[in-house]
Amino acid sequence: AQKVTQAQTEISVVEKEDVTLDCVYETRDTTYYLFWYKQPPSGELVFLIRRNSFDEQNEISGRYSWNFQKSTSSFNFTITASQVVDSAVYFCALSERGLAGTASKLTFGTGTRLQVTL
Amino acid sequence: DAGITQSPRHKVTETGTPVTLRCHQTENHRYMYWYRQDPGHGLRLIHYSYGVKDTDKGEVSDGYSVSRSKTEDFLLTLESATSSQTSVYFCAISAKRGDTGELFFGEGSRLTVL
């Protein structure tokens, strides 16, 4: 069975600090997909990124970057120069590739609450 | 924004009563999902649908049933609500390719069972 572990329950940083959110996953499949979602205090879930298991290139989007390492089964998320608006719960998720045309069932970690203060 | 609407957004009910949550999408996506979110558990899959009248169980399906009579609507029913079903329920839809696509979520329905 697949599993996602986010060991950091809560992180507090001061604005402009860099912060890394850890995500470790377990799967027996060789083809799988990893995701990050953001849940701000308003409660909605916002999709941030999807990465497939064959693409280990790191990705950068503005202040956000993701480090995917298959060797350590990790998909970590770094926010550079954090801002108060980054305060949210962040979820890492894993989806195994099923048969073509089957549903994409995501398994989520328990989330990391990030608090950015002035 | 993905066109997903959940109703009701908030509901308080008593133990033993039936409850139905509705998810409506305007995207014509094939795949729809119900998740529940609880502290310390993240989001857990309850049921999902891969087409009209085609549904299957997720990891926490006990006490829940679903129905999908048309593409745009996916209903989650608690036949006899219990306090352990107090939670925030999220509906989600998949983009076109259900086996690789990210999920887009509704705004959530907060259910309190007294």
mmCIF file of C-alpha atoms in Angstrom:
data_model
loop_
_atom_site.group_PDB
_atom_site.id
_atom_site.type_symbol
_atom_site.label_atom_id
_atom_site.label_comp_id
_atom_site.label_asym_id
_atom_site.label_seq_id
_atom_site.Cartn_x
_atom_site.Cartn_y
_atom_site.Cartn_z
ATOM 1 C CA ALA A 1 0.000 0.000 0.000
ATOM 2 C CA GLN A 2 1.133 3.508 -0.668
ATOM 3 C CA LYS A 3 1.932 5.906 2.130
ATOM 4 C CA VAL A 4 2.917 9.549 2.478
ATOM 5 C CA THR A 5 4.663 10.892 5.567
ATOM 6 C CA GLN A 6 4.933 14.546 6.472
ATOM 7 C CA ALA A 7 6.827 14.416 9.731
ATOM 8 C CA GLN A 8 6.675 18.146 10.385
ATOM 9 C CA THR A 9 3.342 18.920 11.973
ATOM 10 C CA GLU A 10 3.888 22.647 12.381
ATOM 11 C CA ILE A 11 6.593 25.070 11.334
ATOM 12 C CA SER A 12 6.897 28.712 12.348
ATOM 13 C CA VAL A 13 9.168 31.129 10.534
ATOM 14 C CA VAL A 14 9.662 34.845 10.344
ATOM 15 C CA GLU A 15 8.880 36.545 7.079
ATOM 16 C CA LYS A 16 11.679 36.428 4.489
ATOM 17 C CA GLU A 17 13.124 33.233 5.906
ATOM 18 C CA ASP A 18 13.425 30.210 3.639
ATOM 19 C CA VAL A 19 11.524 27.111 4.718
ATOM 20 C CA THR A 20 11.489 23.519 3.510
ATOM 21 C CA LEU A 21 8.560 21.176 3.958
ATOM 22 C CA ASP A 22 9.478 17.514 3.921
ATOM 23 C CA CYS A 23 7.583 14.725 2.216
ATOM 24 C CA VAL A 24 8.582 11.058 2.204
ATOM 25 C CA TYR A 25 6.565 8.463 0.331
ATOM 26 C CA GLU A 26 6.302 4.709 0.006
ATOM 27 C CA THR A 27 5.084 2.846 -3.044
ATOM 28 C CA ARG A 28 5.793 -0.428 -4.795
ATOM 29 C CA ASP A 29 5.037 0.981 -8.215
ATOM 30 C CA THR A 30 7.676 2.241 -10.590
ATOM 31 C CA THR A 31 5.231 4.682 -12.146
ATOM 32 C CA TYR A 32 3.584 7.129 -9.816
ATOM 33 C CA TYR A 33 2.759 10.792 -9.378
ATOM 34 C CA LEU A 34 3.493 13.195 -6.572
ATOM 35 C CA PHE A 35 1.547 16.327 -5.732
ATOM 36 C CA TRP A 36 1.569 19.287 -3.395
ATOM 37 C CA TYR A 37 -1.564 21.126 -2.324
ATOM 38 C CA LYS A 38 -1.986 24.271 -0.260
ATOM 39 C CA GLN A 39 -4.874 24.837 2.140
ATOM 40 C CA PRO A 40 -5.021 28.463 3.290
ATOM 41 C CA PRO A 41 -7.028 29.484 6.370
ATOM 42 C CA SER A 42 -10.088 29.944 4.157
ATOM 43 C CA GLY A 43 -10.164 26.157 3.761
ATOM 44 C CA GLU A 44 -10.032 25.480 0.042
ATOM 45 C CA LEU A 45 -7.457 23.113 -1.420
ATOM 46 C CA VAL A 46 -5.224 24.631 -4.056
ATOM 47 C CA PHE A 47 -3.211 22.472 -6.441
ATOM 48 C CA LEU A 48 0.447 23.511 -6.601
ATOM 49 C CA ILE A 49 2.371 20.904 -8.568
ATOM 50 C CA ARG A 50 2.325 17.398 -10.053
ATOM 51 C CA ARG A 51 5.471 15.427 -10.749
ATOM 52 C CA ASN A 52 5.746 11.978 -12.339
ATOM 53 C CA SER A 53 8.236 9.375 -11.196
ATOM 54 C CA PHE A 54 10.277 9.547 -14.374
ATOM 55 C CA ASP A 55 11.024 13.221 -14.089
ATOM 56 C CA GLU A 56 13.538 13.947 -11.349
ATOM 57 C CA GLN A 57 14.315 17.446 -12.471
ATOM 58 C CA ASN A 58 13.801 19.998 -9.786
ATOM 59 C CA GLU A 59 11.168 22.582 -10.503
ATOM 60 C CA ILE A 60 11.030 26.239 -9.627
ATOM 61 C CA SER A 61 8.003 28.479 -9.808
ATOM 62 C CA GLY A 62 8.668 31.932 -8.456
ATOM 63 C CA ARG A 63 9.486 31.575 -4.757
ATOM 64 C CA TYR A 64 8.459 27.918 -4.765
ATOM 65 C CA SER A 65 10.763 25.045 -5.619
ATOM 66 C CA TRP A 66 10.471 21.290 -5.406
ATOM 67 C CA ASN A 67 13.212 18.726 -4.946
ATOM 68 C CA PHE A 68 12.330 15.192 -6.058
ATOM 69 C CA GLN A 69 14.798 12.449 -5.093
ATOM 70 C CA LYS A 70 13.827 8.877 -5.923
ATOM 71 C CA SER A 71 16.847 7.517 -4.079
ATOM 72 C CA THR A 72 15.438 8.761 -0.783
ATOM 73 C CA SER A 73 11.731 8.633 -1.789
ATOM 74 C CA SER A 74 11.355 12.290 -1.003
ATOM 75 C CA PHE A 75 9.575 15.190 -2.638
ATOM 76 C CA ASN A 76 10.414 18.276 -0.612
ATOM 77 C CA PHE A 77 8.966 21.721 -1.056
ATOM 78 C CA THR A 78 10.913 24.915 -0.387
ATOM 79 C CA ILE A 79 9.528 28.408 -0.093
ATOM 80 C CA THR A 80 12.154 31.087 -0.526
ATOM 81 C CA ALA A 81 11.748 34.438 1.223
ATOM 82 C CA SER A 82 8.508 33.378 2.886
ATOM 83 C CA GLN A 83 5.612 35.791 3.196
ATOM 84 C CA VAL A 84 2.663 35.998 5.549
ATOM 85 C CA VAL A 85 0.392 34.928 2.688
ATOM 86 C CA ASP A 86 2.245 31.607 2.603
ATOM 87 C CA SER A 87 0.698 30.715 5.948
ATOM 88 C CA ALA A 88 -1.338 27.594 5.275
ATOM 89 C CA VAL A 89 -1.442 23.852 5.659
ATOM 90 C CA TYR A 90 0.497 22.101 2.938
ATOM 91 C CA PHE A 91 -0.287 18.563 1.848
ATOM 92 C CA CYS A 92 1.883 16.173 -0.086
ATOM 93 C CA ALA A 93 0.094 13.396 -2.001
ATOM 94 C CA LEU A 94 0.892 10.299 -4.037
ATOM 95 C CA SER A 95 -0.998 8.580 -6.815
ATOM 96 C CA GLU A 96 -0.032 5.259 -8.276
ATOM 97 C CA ARG A 97 -0.629 4.788 -11.945
ATOM 98 C CA GLY A 98 -3.437 2.317 -12.417
ATOM 99 C CA LEU A 99 -4.725 0.820 -15.626
ATOM 100 C CA ALA A 100 -5.359 3.298 -18.396
ATOM 101 C CA GLY A 101 -8.621 5.054 -17.805
ATOM 102 C CA THR A 102 -8.795 4.279 -14.107
ATOM 103 C CA ALA A 103 -9.308 6.854 -11.431
ATOM 104 C CA SER A 104 -6.435 8.860 -10.013
ATOM 105 C CA LYS A 105 -6.712 8.012 -6.323
ATOM 106 C CA LEU A 106 -4.523 10.268 -4.250
ATOM 107 C CA THR A 107 -3.107 9.281 -0.891
ATOM 108 C CA PHE A 108 -2.401 12.322 1.232
ATOM 109 C CA GLY A 109 0.035 12.997 4.024
ATOM 110 C CA THR A 110 -1.239 14.477 7.256
ATOM 111 C CA GLY A 111 -0.113 17.963 6.295
ATOM 112 C CA THR A 112 2.324 20.551 7.611
ATOM 113 C CA ARG A 113 0.982 23.764 9.051
ATOM 114 C CA LEU A 114 3.214 26.705 8.142
ATOM 115 C CA GLN A 115 2.919 29.904 10.114
ATOM 116 C CA VAL A 116 4.773 32.925 8.750
ATOM 117 C CA THR A 117 4.937 35.931 11.058
ATOM 118 C CA LEU A 118 6.204 39.452 10.628
ATOM 119 C CA ASP B 1 -11.458 27.824 -11.015
ATOM 120 C CA ALA B 2 -12.768 24.322 -11.487
ATOM 121 C CA GLY B 3 -16.548 24.397 -11.600
ATOM 122 C CA ILE B 4 -17.330 22.375 -8.505
ATOM 123 C CA THR B 5 -20.125 23.204 -6.098
ATOM 124 C CA GLN B 6 -20.794 21.403 -2.846
ATOM 125 C CA SER B 7 -24.006 21.622 -0.879
ATOM 126 C CA PRO B 8 -24.741 22.143 1.870
ATOM 127 C CA ARG B 9 -21.592 23.937 2.963
ATOM 128 C CA HIS B 10 -22.452 23.545 6.629
ATOM 129 C CA LYS B 11 -24.753 21.116 8.355
ATOM 130 C CA VAL B 12 -25.478 20.142 11.928
ATOM 131 C CA THR B 13 -27.438 16.976 12.481
ATOM 132 C CA GLU B 14 -28.171 14.447 15.168
ATOM 133 C CA THR B 15 -26.888 10.921 15.546
ATOM 134 C CA GLY B 16 -28.953 8.429 13.620
ATOM 135 C CA THR B 17 -30.329 10.783 11.004
ATOM 136 C CA PRO B 18 -29.612 10.378 7.294
ATOM 137 C CA VAL B 19 -27.516 13.008 5.563
ATOM 138 C CA THR B 20 -26.818 13.584 1.882
ATOM 139 C CA LEU B 21 -24.071 15.805 0.554
ATOM 140 C CA ARG B 22 -24.158 16.880 -3.059
ATOM 141 C CA CYS B 23 -21.304 17.600 -5.428
ATOM 142 C CA HIS B 24 -22.080 19.278 -8.714
ATOM 143 C CA GLN B 25 -19.553 19.895 -11.496
ATOM 144 C CA THR B 26 -19.806 21.865 -14.701
ATOM 145 C CA GLU B 27 -16.586 20.498 -16.236
ATOM 146 C CA ASN B 28 -17.998 17.274 -17.684
ATOM 147 C CA HIS B 29 -15.149 15.319 -16.069
ATOM 148 C CA ARG B 30 -15.455 11.583 -15.837
ATOM 149 C CA TYR B 31 -13.905 11.061 -12.411
ATOM 150 C CA MET B 32 -15.324 12.336 -9.142
ATOM 151 C CA TYR B 33 -14.250 11.696 -5.566
ATOM 152 C CA TRP B 34 -15.330 12.193 -1.991
ATOM 153 C CA TYR B 35 -12.690 12.754 0.668
ATOM 154 C CA ARG B 36 -12.964 13.540 4.345
ATOM 155 C CA GLN B 37 -10.490 15.704 6.232
ATOM 156 C CA ASP B 38 -9.779 15.158 9.903
ATOM 157 C CA PRO B 39 -7.010 16.520 12.153
ATOM 158 C CA GLY B 40 -4.043 14.202 12.201
ATOM 159 C CA HIS B 41 -5.289 12.210 9.211
ATOM 160 C CA GLY B 42 -5.024 14.561 6.285
ATOM 161 C CA LEU B 43 -7.509 13.714 3.566
ATOM 162 C CA ARG B 44 -8.812 10.190 3.156
ATOM 163 C CA LEU B 45 -10.723 8.801 0.215
ATOM 164 C CA ILE B 46 -14.268 7.651 0.947
ATOM 165 C CA HIS B 47 -15.651 6.716 -2.481
ATOM 166 C CA TYR B 48 -14.999 7.633 -6.050
ATOM 167 C CA SER B 49 -16.760 7.387 -9.399
ATOM 168 C CA TYR B 50 -15.350 6.652 -12.827
ATOM 169 C CA GLY B 51 -18.556 7.236 -14.731
ATOM 170 C CA VAL B 52 -22.325 7.390 -14.487
ATOM 171 C CA LYS B 53 -23.466 4.601 -12.168
ATOM 172 C CA ASP B 54 -19.862 3.413 -11.798
ATOM 173 C CA THR B 55 -18.511 3.831 -8.284
ATOM 174 C CA ASP B 56 -16.022 2.151 -6.000
ATOM 175 C CA LYS B 57 -14.878 2.252 -2.397
ATOM 176 C CA GLY B 58 -11.965 4.160 -0.969
ATOM 177 C CA GLU B 59 -10.081 3.510 2.248
ATOM 178 C CA VAL B 60 -12.771 4.783 4.667
ATOM 179 C CA SER B 61 -16.032 3.778 2.992
ATOM 180 C CA ASP B 62 -17.799 2.131 5.950
ATOM 181 C CA GLY B 63 -20.992 3.994 6.841
ATOM 182 C CA TYR B 64 -21.123 5.826 3.512
ATOM 183 C CA SER B 65 -22.806 5.220 0.189
ATOM 184 C CA VAL B 66 -22.649 7.156 -3.060
ATOM 185 C CA SER B 67 -24.620 7.531 -6.228
ATOM 186 C CA ARG B 68 -23.973 9.060 -9.600
ATOM 187 C CA SER B 69 -27.011 9.135 -11.861
ATOM 188 C CA LYS B 70 -25.605 11.789 -14.193
ATOM 189 C CA THR B 71 -22.167 13.054 -15.070
ATOM 190 C CA GLU B 72 -22.436 16.310 -13.193
ATOM 191 C CA ASP B 73 -23.691 15.078 -9.817
ATOM 192 C CA PHE B 74 -22.063 12.839 -7.224
ATOM 193 C CA LEU B 75 -23.981 12.282 -3.988
ATOM 194 C CA LEU B 76 -22.541 11.099 -0.684
ATOM 195 C CA THR B 77 -25.026 9.619 1.788
ATOM 196 C CA LEU B 78 -24.632 8.820 5.449
ATOM 197 C CA GLU B 79 -27.515 6.446 6.059
ATOM 198 C CA SER B 80 -27.382 6.887 9.825
ATOM 199 C CA ALA B 81 -24.942 9.569 10.908
ATOM 200 C CA THR B 82 -22.605 8.947 13.844
ATOM 201 C CA SER B 83 -20.409 11.350 15.792
ATOM 202 C CA SER B 84 -17.317 9.800 14.197
ATOM 203 C CA GLN B 85 -18.550 11.142 10.866
ATOM 204 C CA THR B 86 -18.177 14.715 12.050
ATOM 205 C CA SER B 87 -15.694 16.022 9.525
ATOM 206 C CA VAL B 88 -15.072 18.290 6.591
ATOM 207 C CA TYR B 89 -16.012 16.590 3.345
ATOM 208 C CA PHE B 90 -14.399 17.511 0.066
ATOM 209 C CA CYS B 91 -15.546 16.596 -3.389
ATOM 210 C CA ALA B 92 -12.960 16.495 -6.165
ATOM 211 C CA ILE B 93 -12.842 15.970 -9.892
ATOM 212 C CA SER B 94 -10.059 14.790 -12.151
ATOM 213 C CA ALA B 95 -8.816 16.496 -15.223
ATOM 214 C CA LYS B 96 -9.290 14.684 -18.528
ATOM 215 C CA ARG B 97 -6.872 11.820 -17.967
ATOM 216 C CA GLY B 98 -8.016 10.262 -14.742
ATOM 217 C CA ASP B 99 -5.010 8.040 -14.289
ATOM 218 C CA THR B 100 -2.491 10.838 -14.205
ATOM 219 C CA GLY B 101 -4.399 13.946 -13.432
ATOM 220 C CA GLU B 102 -4.344 16.180 -10.452
ATOM 221 C CA LEU B 103 -7.566 16.565 -8.522
ATOM 222 C CA PHE B 104 -9.460 19.826 -8.238
ATOM 223 C CA PHE B 105 -11.452 20.251 -5.073
ATOM 224 C CA GLY B 106 -14.696 21.858 -4.072
ATOM 225 C CA GLU B 107 -14.873 24.253 -1.144
ATOM 226 C CA GLY B 108 -15.778 21.590 1.366
ATOM 227 C CA SER B 109 -18.842 20.736 3.453
ATOM 228 C CA ARG B 110 -18.527 20.897 7.225
ATOM 229 C CA LEU B 111 -20.705 18.284 8.904
ATOM 230 C CA THR B 112 -21.280 18.145 12.648
ATOM 231 C CA VAL B 113 -23.060 15.134 14.106
ATOM 232 C CA LEU B 114 -24.282 15.699 17.658
#
